[in-house]
CSV table of C-alpha atoms and ligand atoms in Angstrom, one decimal:
chain,number,residue,atom,x,y,z
A,1465,MET,CA,74.5,59.6,3.1
A,1466,LYS,CA,72.2,62.5,2.4
A,1467,LEU,CA,70.9,64.4,5.6
A,1468,VAL,CA,67.3,63.4,4.8
A,1469,GLU,CA,68.2,59.7,4.5
A,1470,TRP,CA,70.2,59.9,7.7
A,1471,VAL,CA,67.4,61.5,9.7
A,1472,THR,CA,64.8,59.0,8.2
A,1473,ASP,CA,67.1,56.1,9.2
A,1474,ILE,CA,67.3,57.4,12.8
A,1475,PHE,CA,63.6,57.9,12.9
A,1476,ILE,CA,63.0,54.3,11.9
A,1477,GLN,CA,65.4,53.0,14.4
A,1478,ILE,CA,63.8,55.0,17.2
A,1479,LEU,CA,60.4,53.6,16.2
A,1480,GLY,CA,61.9,50.1,16.3
A,1481,VAL,CA,60.0,49.4,13.2
A,1482,THR,CA,61.5,46.9,10.7
A,1483,ILE,CA,61.2,48.3,7.3
A,1484,ILE,CA,62.9,46.7,4.3
A,1485,LYS,CA,64.1,49.7,2.4
A,1486,HIS,CA,63.5,49.5,-1.3
A,1487,LYS,CA,66.3,51.0,-3.3
A,1488,VAL,CA,65.1,52.6,-6.5
A,1489,MET,CA,67.8,52.2,-9.1
A,1490,ASP,CA,65.7,53.3,-12.1
A,1491,ILE,CA,68.2,54.4,-14.8
A,1492,ALA,CA,65.8,54.9,-17.7
A,1493,LYS,CA,65.5,58.3,-19.4
A,1494,ARG,CA,61.7,58.5,-20.1
A,1495,PHE,CA,60.6,60.6,-23.1
A,1496,LYS,CA,59.2,63.9,-21.8
A,1497,GLU,CA,56.5,63.4,-24.6
A,1498,ASN,CA,55.2,60.3,-22.8
A,1499,PRO,CA,52.6,58.8,-23.3
A,1500,LEU,CA,53.4,58.7,-27.1
A,1501,LEU,CA,50.1,56.9,-28.1
A,1502,PHE,CA,46.7,56.5,-26.4
A,1503,PRO,CA,44.0,54.0,-27.3
A,1504,SER,CA,41.9,56.9,-28.8
A,1505,ASP,CA,44.8,57.6,-31.3
A,1506,ILE,CA,44.0,54.4,-33.2
A,1507,LYS,CA,40.9,53.5,-35.3
A,1508,PRO,CA,39.0,50.4,-34.1
A,1509,SER,CA,39.1,47.5,-36.5
A,1510,ILE,CA,35.4,47.4,-36.9
A,1511,PRO,CA,32.5,49.8,-36.1
A,1512,GLY,CA,31.0,49.3,-32.7
A,1513,MET,CA,34.3,48.4,-31.1
A,1514,GLU,CA,36.4,50.5,-28.7
A,1515,ILE,CA,40.1,50.2,-28.2
A,1516,LYS,CA,40.7,49.7,-24.5
A,1517,CYS,CA,44.5,49.3,-24.5
A,1518,LEU,CA,47.5,49.9,-26.7
A,1519,LEU,CA,50.4,48.0,-25.4
A,1520,ASN,CA,53.7,46.1,-25.8
A,1521,PRO,CA,55.0,47.0,-29.4
A,1522,GLY,CA,57.5,45.2,-31.4
A,1523,VAL,CA,60.0,47.7,-32.9
A,1524,PHE,CA,62.0,47.9,-36.1
A,1525,ARG,CA,63.4,50.3,-38.8
A,1526,TYR,CA,62.0,50.2,-42.3
A,1527,ASN,CA,62.2,52.7,-45.1
A,1528,LYS,CA,64.2,55.0,-43.0
A,1529,LYS,CA,61.4,55.2,-40.4
A,1530,THR,CA,60.9,53.9,-36.9
A,1531,TRP,CA,57.9,51.4,-36.9
A,1532,LEU,CA,55.9,50.1,-34.0
A,1533,LEU,CA,53.8,46.9,-34.3
A,1534,LEU,CA,51.3,47.8,-31.6
A,1535,ARG,CA,49.2,45.3,-29.7
A,1536,VAL,CA,45.7,46.7,-30.0
A,1537,ALA,CA,43.2,45.4,-27.5
A,1538,GLU,CA,39.5,45.9,-28.4
A,1539,ARG,CA,36.2,45.1,-27.1
A,1540,PRO,CA,32.5,46.2,-27.9
A,1541,VAL,CA,31.4,49.5,-26.5
A,1542,GLN,CA,30.1,48.4,-23.1
A,1543,LYS,CA,26.5,48.5,-21.9
A,1544,LYS,CA,25.5,49.3,-18.3
A,1545,GLU,CA,24.1,46.0,-17.3
A,1546,SER,CA,26.4,43.6,-19.1
A,1547,ILE,CA,30.0,42.7,-19.9
A,1548,SER,CA,30.7,41.7,-23.4
A,1549,PHE,CA,33.9,40.8,-25.2
A,1550,PRO,CA,34.8,39.5,-28.7
A,1551,VAL,CA,36.3,36.2,-29.8
A,1552,TYR,CA,37.0,34.8,-33.3
A,1553,ASN,CA,34.6,32.0,-34.2
A,1554,LYS,CA,35.3,28.9,-36.3
A,1555,LYS,CA,34.7,30.9,-39.5
A,1556,ASN,CA,37.3,33.5,-38.3
A,1557,LYS,CA,34.5,36.1,-37.8
A,1558,ILE,CA,34.3,38.2,-34.7
A,1559,GLU,CA,31.5,36.9,-32.3
A,1560,ILE,CA,30.4,38.9,-29.3
A,1561,LEU,CA,29.9,37.0,-26.0
A,1562,THR,CA,27.8,38.7,-23.3
A,1563,PHE,CA,27.3,38.0,-19.6
A,1564,LYS,CA,25.1,39.8,-17.1
A,1565,LYS,CA,27.2,41.9,-14.7
A,1566,HIS,CA,25.5,40.5,-11.6
A,1567,ASP,CA,25.6,36.9,-12.6
A,1568,PRO,CA,26.9,35.1,-9.4
A,1569,TYR,CA,29.0,32.8,-11.6
A,1570,LEU,CA,30.9,35.7,-13.1
A,1571,ASN,CA,34.4,36.6,-11.7
A,1572,THR,CA,35.9,39.9,-13.0
A,1573,THR,CA,38.5,40.7,-10.4
A,1574,ASP,CA,41.3,40.8,-12.8
A,1575,PRO,CA,40.5,43.5,-15.5
A,1576,ARG,CA,42.2,41.3,-18.1
A,1577,ILE,CA,40.3,38.1,-17.6
A,1578,ILE,CA,36.7,37.0,-17.2
A,1579,ILE,CA,36.1,33.7,-15.4
A,1580,TYR,CA,32.6,32.2,-15.9
A,1581,LYS,CA,31.7,28.8,-14.5
A,1582,GLY,CA,35.3,27.9,-14.4
A,1583,ASN,CA,36.1,28.9,-18.0
A,1584,SER,CA,38.5,31.7,-18.7
A,1585,TYR,CA,38.1,34.4,-21.4
A,1586,LEU,CA,39.9,37.6,-22.1
A,1587,THR,CA,38.1,40.9,-21.6
A,1588,THR,CA,39.6,42.2,-24.9
A,1589,LEU,CA,40.6,40.7,-28.2
A,1590,SER,CA,44.1,41.7,-29.4
A,1591,HIS,CA,45.5,42.2,-33.0
A,1592,LEU,CA,48.6,44.0,-34.2
A,1593,THR,CA,48.6,47.3,-36.0
A,1594,LEU,CA,51.6,49.2,-37.6
A,1595,VAL,CA,52.4,52.8,-36.9
A,1596,CYS,CA,55.4,54.7,-38.1
A,1597,SER,CA,57.4,57.8,-37.4
A,1598,ASP,CA,60.2,60.0,-38.7
A,1599,ASP,CA,61.4,61.2,-35.3
A,1600,GLY,CA,60.6,58.2,-33.1
A,1601,ILE,CA,58.1,60.3,-31.1
A,1602,ASN,CA,55.2,61.3,-33.3
A,1603,PHE,CA,53.6,58.1,-34.8
A,1604,HIS,CA,50.7,57.8,-37.3
A,1605,GLU,CA,49.0,54.8,-39.0
A,1606,PRO,CA,50.3,54.7,-42.6
A,1607,ALA,CA,47.9,53.9,-45.4
A,1608,GLY,CA,48.2,50.6,-47.2
A,1609,TYR,CA,49.3,48.5,-44.3
A,1610,ALA,CA,46.6,46.1,-43.1
A,1611,PRO,CA,46.4,45.1,-39.3
A,1612,ILE,CA,47.5,41.6,-38.6
A,1613,LEU,CA,44.6,39.7,-37.1
A,1614,GLY,CA,44.3,36.4,-35.3
A,1615,GLU,CA,43.7,33.5,-37.6
A,1616,GLY,CA,42.6,29.9,-37.1
A,1617,SER,CA,41.8,27.8,-34.0
A,1618,GLN,CA,45.0,28.6,-32.1
A,1619,GLU,CA,44.3,32.4,-32.2
A,1620,THR,CA,40.5,32.7,-31.4
A,1621,PHE,CA,41.4,34.9,-28.3
A,1622,GLY,CA,43.8,36.9,-30.5
A,1623,ILE,CA,47.5,37.6,-31.0
A,1624,GLU,CA,49.7,39.5,-28.6
A,1625,ASP,CA,53.1,41.0,-27.7
A,1626,CYS,CA,55.0,40.6,-31.0
A,1627,ARG,CA,58.7,40.7,-31.1
A,1628,VAL,CA,60.4,41.7,-34.4
A,1629,ALA,CA,63.9,40.3,-35.1
A,1630,THR,CA,65.6,42.1,-38.0
A,1631,MET,CA,67.8,39.8,-39.9
A,1632,LYS,CA,69.6,39.7,-43.2
A,1633,ASP,CA,66.8,37.8,-44.9
A,1634,GLY,CA,63.9,40.0,-43.6
A,1635,TYR,CA,61.8,40.5,-40.5
A,1636,HIS,CA,61.0,37.6,-38.1
A,1637,LEU,CA,57.9,38.0,-35.9
A,1638,THR,CA,57.5,35.9,-32.8
A,1639,TYR,CA,54.2,36.5,-30.9
A,1640,THR,CA,51.7,35.0,-28.5
A,1641,LYS,CA,48.9,32.9,-29.9
A,1642,VAL,CA,46.0,32.8,-27.5
A,1643,SER,CA,43.0,30.5,-27.6
A,1644,PRO,CA,40.8,28.7,-24.9
A,1645,ASN,CA,43.0,25.7,-25.4
A,1646,ALA,CA,46.4,27.2,-24.9
A,1647,VAL,CA,48.9,30.0,-25.1
A,1648,GLY,CA,51.9,29.3,-27.4
A,1649,VAL,CA,54.5,31.1,-29.6
A,1650,GLY,CA,53.6,31.7,-33.2
A,1651,TYR,CA,56.2,32.7,-35.9
A,1652,MET,CA,55.7,34.6,-39.1
A,1653,GLN,CA,58.1,36.3,-41.7
A,1654,THR,CA,57.8,39.4,-43.9
A,1655,THR,CA,60.0,41.5,-46.0
A,1656,ASP,CA,57.5,44.2,-47.0
A,1657,TRP,CA,55.0,44.4,-44.1
A,1658,LYS,CA,52.2,43.7,-46.5
A,1659,THR,CA,52.6,39.9,-47.0
A,1660,PHE,CA,53.2,37.6,-44.2
A,1661,ILE,CA,54.3,33.9,-44.2
A,1662,ARG,CA,52.8,32.2,-41.2
A,1663,LYS,CA,54.9,29.4,-39.9
A,1664,GLY,CA,52.6,28.1,-37.2
A,1665,MET,CA,53.4,27.4,-33.5
A,1666,ILE,CA,57.1,27.1,-32.8
A,1667,PHE,CA,57.0,26.7,-29.0
A,1668,PRO,CA,54.0,24.8,-27.8
A,1669,PRO,CA,51.8,25.6,-24.7
A,1670,HIS,CA,52.2,27.1,-22.3
A,1671,ASN,CA,54.9,29.3,-23.8
A,1672,LYS,CA,55.3,33.0,-24.5
A,1673,ASP,CA,57.9,35.9,-24.5
A,1674,CYS,CA,59.9,34.5,-27.4
A,1675,ALA,CA,62.8,36.7,-28.6
A,1676,LEU,CA,65.0,35.5,-31.5
A,1677,PHE,CA,68.6,36.3,-31.6
A,1678,ASP,CA,69.1,38.3,-34.8
A,1679,GLU,CA,72.1,36.5,-36.0
A,1680,LYS,CA,73.4,32.9,-35.9
A,1681,ILE,CA,75.8,31.7,-33.2
A,1682,ASN,CA,78.0,28.7,-34.0
A,1683,ASN,CA,75.9,28.4,-37.2
A,1684,LYS,CA,72.6,28.0,-35.3
A,1685,TYR,CA,69.6,30.2,-34.7
A,1686,TYR,CA,68.9,30.9,-31.0
A,1687,ALA,CA,65.8,32.0,-29.1
A,1688,LEU,CA,64.9,32.9,-25.6
A,1689,HIS,CA,61.5,31.7,-24.6
A,1690,ARG,CA,59.3,31.3,-21.5
A,1691,PRO,CA,57.6,28.0,-20.8
A,1692,SER,CA,55.4,27.8,-17.7
A,1693,SER,CA,55.5,24.8,-15.5
A,1694,PRO,CA,52.8,25.2,-12.8
A,1695,GLU,CA,53.7,22.2,-10.6
A,1696,LEU,CA,57.5,21.7,-10.6
A,1697,GLY,CA,59.5,24.7,-11.8
A,1698,GLY,CA,57.9,28.0,-12.6
A,1699,ASN,CA,57.9,30.9,-15.2
A,1700,TYR,CA,61.5,30.9,-16.1
A,1701,ILE,CA,63.6,32.0,-19.2
A,1702,TRP,CA,64.9,29.2,-21.3
A,1703,ILE,CA,67.1,29.2,-24.4
A,1704,ALA,CA,66.8,26.9,-27.5
A,1705,GLU,CA,68.6,26.4,-30.8
A,1706,SER,CA,67.5,25.6,-34.3
A,1707,PRO,CA,68.8,25.0,-37.8
A,1708,ASP,CA,65.8,26.8,-39.4
A,1709,ARG,CA,63.9,28.9,-36.8
A,1710,ILE,CA,61.1,26.5,-37.0
A,1711,HIS,CA,62.3,23.3,-35.3
A,1712,TRP,CA,63.7,24.1,-31.9
A,1713,GLY,CA,65.8,21.9,-29.5
A,1714,ASN,CA,68.5,21.7,-27.0
A,1715,HIS,CA,66.4,23.7,-24.5
A,1716,ARG,CA,68.2,24.9,-21.4
A,1717,LEU,CA,67.1,27.0,-18.5
A,1718,ILE,CA,69.0,30.3,-18.1
A,1719,ALA,CA,67.3,32.4,-15.5
A,1720,LYS,CA,64.8,31.7,-12.7
A,1721,THR,CA,62.5,33.9,-10.7
A,1722,ARG,CA,64.0,35.0,-7.3
A,1723,LYS,CA,62.0,34.9,-4.1
A,1724,ASN,CA,61.2,38.2,-2.3
A,1725,MET,CA,62.6,40.2,-5.2
A,1726,TRP,CA,61.1,42.3,-8.0
A,1727,ASP,CA,61.2,39.3,-10.3
A,1728,SER,CA,59.7,36.7,-7.9
A,1729,ALA,CA,56.8,35.4,-9.8
A,1730,ARG,CA,57.4,35.6,-13.5
A,1731,ILE,CA,60.3,36.6,-15.8
A,1732,GLY,CA,60.3,36.8,-19.6
A,1733,ALA,CA,62.5,38.1,-22.4
A,1734,GLY,CA,61.9,41.5,-24.1
A,1735,ALA,CA,63.3,42.1,-27.6
A,1736,SER,CA,66.2,40.4,-29.4
A,1737,PRO,CA,69.4,40.3,-27.3
A,1738,ILE,CA,71.8,43.2,-28.1
A,1739,LYS,CA,75.4,42.1,-29.1
A,1740,THR,CA,78.0,43.9,-27.1
A,1741,GLU,CA,81.7,43.5,-26.5
A,1742,LYS,CA,80.9,42.0,-23.1
A,1743,GLY,CA,78.2,39.6,-24.2
A,1744,TRP,CA,74.5,39.5,-25.3
A,1745,LEU,CA,72.6,42.1,-23.3
A,1746,GLU,CA,69.0,41.2,-22.8
A,1747,ILE,CA,66.5,43.5,-21.1
A,1748,TYR,CA,63.7,41.3,-19.6
A,1749,HIS,CA,60.6,41.8,-17.5
A,1750,GLY,CA,60.1,40.5,-14.0
A,1751,ALA,CA,56.8,40.5,-12.1
A,1752,THR,CA,55.9,40.0,-8.4
A,1753,GLU,CA,53.0,37.9,-7.2
A,1754,LYS,CA,51.1,41.2,-7.0
A,1755,ASN,CA,51.7,41.7,-10.8
A,1756,ARG,CA,54.1,44.6,-10.5
A,1757,TYR,CA,56.1,44.5,-13.8
A,1758,CYS,CA,59.7,46.0,-13.8
A,1759,LEU,CA,62.6,45.6,-16.3
A,1760,GLY,CA,66.0,44.3,-15.5
A,1761,ALA,CA,68.9,43.0,-17.6
A,1762,LEU,CA,70.8,39.7,-18.2
A,1763,LEU,CA,74.3,39.4,-19.8
A,1764,LEU,CA,74.9,36.1,-21.7
A,1765,GLU,CA,78.2,34.8,-23.1
A,1766,LEU,CA,78.7,35.7,-26.7
A,1767,LYS,CA,79.6,32.2,-28.1
A,1768,HIS,CA,77.6,30.3,-25.3
A,1769,PRO,CA,74.4,32.4,-24.8
A,1770,GLU,CA,73.1,29.7,-22.4
A,1771,LYS,CA,75.7,31.0,-19.8
A,1772,VAL,CA,74.7,33.9,-17.8
A,1773,ILE,CA,77.5,36.2,-16.9
A,1774,ALA,CA,75.6,38.8,-14.9
A,1775,ARG,CA,72.1,39.9,-14.0
A,1776,SER,CA,70.4,43.0,-12.4
A,1777,ARG,CA,69.8,42.8,-8.7
A,1778,GLU,CA,67.5,45.8,-8.7
A,1779,PRO,CA,65.2,46.8,-11.6
A,1780,ILE,CA,66.7,49.2,-14.2
A,1781,MET,CA,63.2,50.6,-14.7
A,1782,GLU,CA,60.1,50.3,-12.5
A,1783,PRO,CA,56.7,51.8,-12.6
A,1784,THR,CA,56.9,55.3,-11.0
A,1785,THR,CA,55.1,57.9,-13.2
A,1786,ASP,CA,51.3,58.2,-13.1
A,1787,TYR,CA,51.0,56.6,-16.5
A,1788,GLU,CA,52.9,53.6,-15.3
A,1789,THR,CA,51.2,53.2,-11.9
A,1790,LYS,CA,47.6,54.0,-12.9
A,1791,GLY,CA,45.5,52.7,-15.8
A,1792,PHE,CA,43.9,49.6,-17.2
A,1793,PHE,CA,46.3,47.4,-15.3
A,1794,GLY,CA,48.5,49.6,-13.1
A,1795,ASP,CA,52.1,49.1,-12.0
A,1796,VAL,CA,53.1,47.6,-15.3
A,1797,ILE,CA,56.2,48.4,-17.5
A,1798,PHE,CA,56.4,45.8,-20.3
A,1799,SER,CA,58.8,46.1,-23.2
A,1800,ASN,CA,59.4,43.8,-26.1
A,1801,GLY,CA,60.8,46.3,-28.6
A,1802,GLN,CA,63.9,48.5,-29.0
A,1803,LEU,CA,66.3,50.2,-31.3
A,1804,VAL,CA,70.0,50.3,-30.6
A,1805,ASP,CA,72.4,53.1,-31.7
A,1806,LYS,CA,76.0,52.5,-30.3
A,1807,ASP,CA,75.6,53.0,-26.5
A,1808,LYS,CA,72.0,54.1,-26.6
A,1809,ILE,CA,69.0,51.7,-26.4
A,1810,THR,CA,65.6,53.2,-27.1
A,1811,ILE,CA,62.8,51.0,-25.8
A,1812,TYR,CA,59.3,51.4,-26.5
A,1813,TYR,CA,56.9,50.0,-23.8
A,1814,GLY,CA,53.4,49.4,-22.7
A,1815,ALA,CA,52.6,51.4,-19.5
A,1816,SER,CA,49.8,50.1,-17.3
A,1817,ASP,CA,48.8,47.9,-20.2
A,1818,GLU,CA,47.0,51.0,-21.6
A,1819,VAL,CA,49.4,53.5,-23.4
A,1820,ILE,CA,52.6,53.4,-25.4
A,1821,CYS,CA,55.7,55.2,-24.0
A,1822,GLY,CA,59.4,55.5,-24.9
A,1823,ALA,CA,62.6,55.6,-22.9
A,1824,GLU,CA,66.4,55.5,-23.3
A,1825,PHE,CA,69.1,53.6,-21.6
A,1826,SER,CA,72.8,53.7,-21.8
A,1827,ILE,CA,74.3,50.2,-22.3
A,1828,ASN,CA,77.4,51.2,-20.2
A,1829,LYS,CA,75.2,52.4,-17.4
A,1830,ILE,CA,73.3,49.1,-17.5
A,1831,PHE,CA,76.6,47.2,-17.3
A,1832,LYS,CA,77.5,49.2,-14.1
A,1833,THR,CA,74.3,48.1,-12.4
A,1834,LEU,CA,74.7,44.3,-13.1
A,1835,GLU,CA,75.9,41.8,-10.5
A,1836,TYR,CA,78.6,39.5,-11.8
B,2263,MAN,C1,51.4,39.4,-19.2
B,2263,MAN,C2,51.2,39.5,-20.7
B,2263,MAN,C3,51.5,41.0,-21.0
B,2263,MAN,C4,51.0,42.1,-20.2
B,2263,MAN,C5,51.4,41.6,-18.8
B,2263,MAN,C6,50.7,42.6,-17.7
B,2263,MAN,O1,52.7,39.1,-19.0
B,2263,MAN,O2,49.8,39.3,-21.0
B,2263,MAN,O3,50.9,41.2,-22.3
B,2263,MAN,O4,51.4,43.3,-20.4
B,2263,MAN,O5,50.9,40.3,-18.4
B,2263,MAN,O6,49.4,42.5,-17.7
């Protein structure tokens, strides 16, 4: 034990104060260039809008470059006396809704949500935008790649947090479809990032955080997903299997939230599980009741991914830097995209729901932190 720790322990004991010490086990190597992207780096999709947040990118390699599929959250440039936000109307055109700031029926305690007379809205509307890079650090918006916008009645509040699974037959995108009726998982396919085949909602409400395994197991496709069951159960990670990636069945619960821990309120899968000799390694997010979002890991059996071999007791990454603790929604690290090169995982993540950052992990180091 270091001298400082020893003195602190004695001091605590003398005071007779009960303090539950929180062990920081963060093993992420953050990019020194962080944040890599700010909202001001991207052009708004239409004039008069401002980008409030860049967050939670899907990640893939294409044409020898690293690409991020950013979630871009926009709203109109705000006026002093009112709060306004966009939604898509029935004709799929953006419509601006406005409320007076001092309206007694307005509840704006959560910066992400507006509650008015019992109805919930989002303060921003999200779409997906592509950026690419030669070095994985400096990203730009390439010409000729249109943003992916919400479409139809299931996406009137936008589309969010897209995972990209790279498979032999192309790229497979699973993302959150948001509307006043529900939150569910949408699925689309592409091979050229210019044309997309939309396959509709594959996991019905309330469901999000869907990560496809990027290869078949026992001749079936697999996916991790996160249904929410508000009365019995909770916000847990489930696994499902499918013959075609559209029809999903044999749903099984694989991991639950844990009381009084860093993942006590909500957990959800990150990107596609990583195939290793020891099993499938999945980096997932866990949040507390106070909405503090950290990352941890799960290790799943190779042939039976519904079986959990090991799990992080402490987070492998938690909000510590200024850009992770302060911002649009502070104390958030949320990752749903990564690249893997032998022992090295490079994750890209949303920090404070506002800026895009990068960090590296060693797979072997993660293994050493897991509890079997
Ligand atoms: C939810 C999702 C994410 C977001 C976190 C933190 O899990 O909406 O997109 O990053 O909350 O706000």
